Amino acid sequence: MIRRFVGIAAIVAAVALPALAQAQGVPGGIERGAREGERAAGPVGAIVGGTIGGVVGGVAGVLGVDQRPRFRSYVVEQRRPSYQYREDVRVGAVLPEQGVTYYEVPPEYGVQDYRYTVVNGRTVLVEPRTHRIVEIVE
């Protein structure tokens, strides 16, 4: 049974990892990994693919690797004012509700569930309900 599981995991990884490289963050990675894994190896593949997809998506961040420079250029062109924040600008930090302007991310970046702002001269993606920084775009 264990050998079968390991074999299925290897097949799922081989099939799903290239597709997962384009996943958008952990939720996108889990969803896409499960879908690709199920297609490759059934229900067990979905479990393994979802796990692998979450890890790959977490490493890739919310924006795809190839999207970051283009998005950063977009933000610079928009000339958004920078909010001065006294705390460390880091993933997980919660920005205040008042005083910070949050902007829509254009649809071509595929990040519709997040907003962006500029904090201490750095572009950040923020979860709109909690104002938590989910990615720093460098």
Short mmCIF file of C-alpha atoms in Angstrom, two decimals:
data_model
loop_
_atom_site.label_atom_id
_atom_site.label_comp_id
_atom_site.label_asym_id
_atom_site.label_seq_id
_atom_site.Cartn_x
_atom_site.Cartn_y
_atom_site.Cartn_z
CA MET A 1 0.00 0.00 0.00
CA ILE A 2 2.80 2.42 0.89
CA ARG A 3 4.68 1.61 -2.31
CA ARG A 4 1.52 2.29 -4.29
CA PHE A 5 1.04 5.64 -2.57
CA VAL A 6 4.67 6.61 -3.20
CA GLY A 7 4.35 5.57 -6.84
CA ILE A 8 1.19 7.60 -7.28
CA ALA A 9 2.84 10.58 -5.55
CA ALA A 10 5.77 10.37 -7.97
CA ILE A 11 3.45 10.25 -10.98
CA VAL A 12 1.42 13.18 -9.69
CA ALA A 13 4.56 15.20 -9.01
CA ALA A 14 5.91 14.55 -12.49
CA VAL A 15 2.63 15.48 -14.15
CA ALA A 16 1.45 18.29 -11.89
CA LEU A 17 4.58 20.24 -10.97
CA PRO A 18 5.08 21.95 -14.34
CA ALA A 19 1.47 23.10 -14.31
CA LEU A 20 1.73 24.22 -10.70
CA ALA A 21 4.55 26.61 -11.43
CA GLN A 22 1.91 28.98 -12.80
CA ALA A 23 -0.37 28.65 -9.73
CA GLN A 24 -1.21 31.89 -7.92
CA GLY A 25 -0.19 31.50 -4.27
CA VAL A 26 -1.11 28.75 -1.85
CA PRO A 27 -4.88 28.66 -2.54
CA GLY A 28 -4.37 28.66 -6.30
CA GLY A 29 -1.64 26.05 -5.99
CA ILE A 30 -3.79 23.74 -3.89
CA GLU A 31 -6.73 24.03 -6.25
CA ARG A 32 -4.73 23.54 -9.40
CA GLY A 33 -2.58 20.76 -7.89
CA ALA A 34 -5.64 18.82 -6.76
CA ARG A 35 -7.24 19.16 -10.18
CA GLU A 36 -4.09 18.06 -12.04
CA GLY A 37 -3.38 15.27 -9.54
CA GLU A 38 -6.90 13.88 -9.78
CA ARG A 39 -6.71 13.88 -13.53
CA ALA A 40 -3.37 12.02 -13.39
CA ALA A 41 -4.02 9.53 -10.59
CA GLY A 42 -7.56 9.74 -9.24
CA PRO A 43 -8.54 10.64 -5.65
CA VAL A 44 -5.13 9.86 -4.13
CA GLY A 45 -3.53 11.98 -6.82
CA ALA A 46 -5.82 14.85 -5.90
CA ILE A 47 -4.65 14.72 -2.29
CA VAL A 48 -0.98 14.56 -3.19
CA GLY A 49 -1.33 17.14 -5.97
CA GLY A 50 -3.13 19.55 -3.66
CA THR A 51 -0.37 19.29 -1.07
CA ILE A 52 2.41 19.75 -3.61
CA GLY A 53 0.48 22.59 -5.26
CA GLY A 54 0.12 24.44 -1.98
CA VAL A 55 3.85 24.25 -1.35
CA VAL A 56 4.75 25.35 -4.87
CA GLY A 57 2.14 28.11 -4.78
CA GLY A 58 3.46 29.35 -1.45
CA VAL A 59 6.98 29.57 -2.81
CA ALA A 60 5.82 31.30 -5.99
CA GLY A 61 3.80 33.91 -4.08
CA VAL A 62 0.54 35.52 -5.10
CA LEU A 63 1.91 37.03 -8.29
CA GLY A 64 3.61 34.66 -10.67
CA VAL A 65 7.38 35.04 -10.90
CA ASP A 66 7.13 36.42 -14.42
CA GLN A 67 4.40 38.88 -13.36
CA ARG A 68 6.36 40.65 -10.62
CA PRO A 69 8.62 42.92 -12.73
CA ARG A 70 5.76 43.89 -15.03
CA PHE A 71 3.45 44.64 -12.09
CA ARG A 72 6.16 46.62 -10.31
CA SER A 73 6.63 48.72 -13.47
CA TYR A 74 2.86 49.24 -13.66
CA VAL A 75 2.77 50.56 -10.09
CA VAL A 76 5.73 52.92 -10.72
CA GLU A 77 3.95 54.29 -13.80
CA GLN A 78 0.82 54.93 -11.73
CA ARG A 79 2.81 57.14 -9.31
CA ARG A 80 0.82 56.12 -6.26
CA PRO A 81 1.69 58.00 -3.07
CA SER A 82 3.63 56.02 -0.49
CA TYR A 83 2.07 55.51 2.93
CA GLN A 84 4.57 56.00 5.75
CA TYR A 85 4.34 53.01 8.09
CA ARG A 86 6.23 52.95 11.39
CA GLU A 87 6.39 49.16 11.66
CA ASP A 88 8.41 46.69 9.58
CA VAL A 89 7.01 46.22 6.09
CA ARG A 90 6.78 42.42 6.00
CA VAL A 91 4.45 39.67 4.90
CA GLY A 92 1.88 39.18 7.65
CA ALA A 93 1.92 42.78 8.89
CA VAL A 94 -1.53 44.34 9.18
CA LEU A 95 -1.91 47.84 7.77
CA PRO A 96 -4.38 50.32 9.27
CA GLU A 97 -7.86 50.71 7.80
CA GLN A 98 -7.64 54.50 7.82
CA GLY A 99 -5.04 56.56 6.00
CA VAL A 100 -3.94 53.90 3.51
CA THR A 101 -5.36 53.87 -0.01
CA TYR A 102 -5.83 50.39 -1.47
CA TYR A 103 -6.00 50.00 -5.25
CA GLU A 104 -7.49 47.36 -7.53
CA VAL A 105 -5.00 45.07 -9.26
CA PRO A 106 -5.65 45.15 -13.03
CA PRO A 107 -7.24 41.92 -14.32
CA GLU A 108 -4.28 41.00 -16.55
CA TYR A 109 -2.27 40.10 -13.44
CA GLY A 110 -4.83 37.50 -12.31
CA VAL A 111 -4.87 38.63 -8.69
CA GLN A 112 -8.50 39.66 -8.30
CA ASP A 113 -8.82 38.75 -4.61
CA TYR A 114 -6.17 41.23 -3.45
CA ARG A 115 -5.48 44.96 -3.53
CA TYR A 116 -2.18 46.77 -3.69
CA THR A 117 -0.69 49.83 -2.10
CA VAL A 118 2.71 51.43 -1.65
CA VAL A 119 4.16 51.43 1.86
CA ASN A 120 7.50 53.09 2.69
CA GLY A 121 8.26 53.11 -1.04
CA ARG A 122 7.59 49.36 -1.42
CA THR A 123 4.73 47.85 -3.42
CA VAL A 124 2.70 45.36 -1.40
CA LEU A 125 -0.28 43.12 -2.09
CA VAL A 126 -2.88 43.17 0.66
CA GLU A 127 -5.83 40.96 1.61
CA PRO A 128 -8.67 43.52 1.48
CA ARG A 129 -10.74 42.28 4.43
CA THR A 130 -7.90 42.12 6.96
CA HIS A 131 -5.44 44.60 5.39
CA ARG A 132 -2.74 41.97 5.93
CA ILE A 133 0.28 42.14 3.62
CA VAL A 134 0.44 38.89 1.63
CA GLU A 135 3.32 39.76 -0.70
CA ILE A 136 5.99 42.39 -1.12
CA VAL A 137 6.60 43.01 -4.82
CA GLU A 138 10.30 43.77 -5.39
#
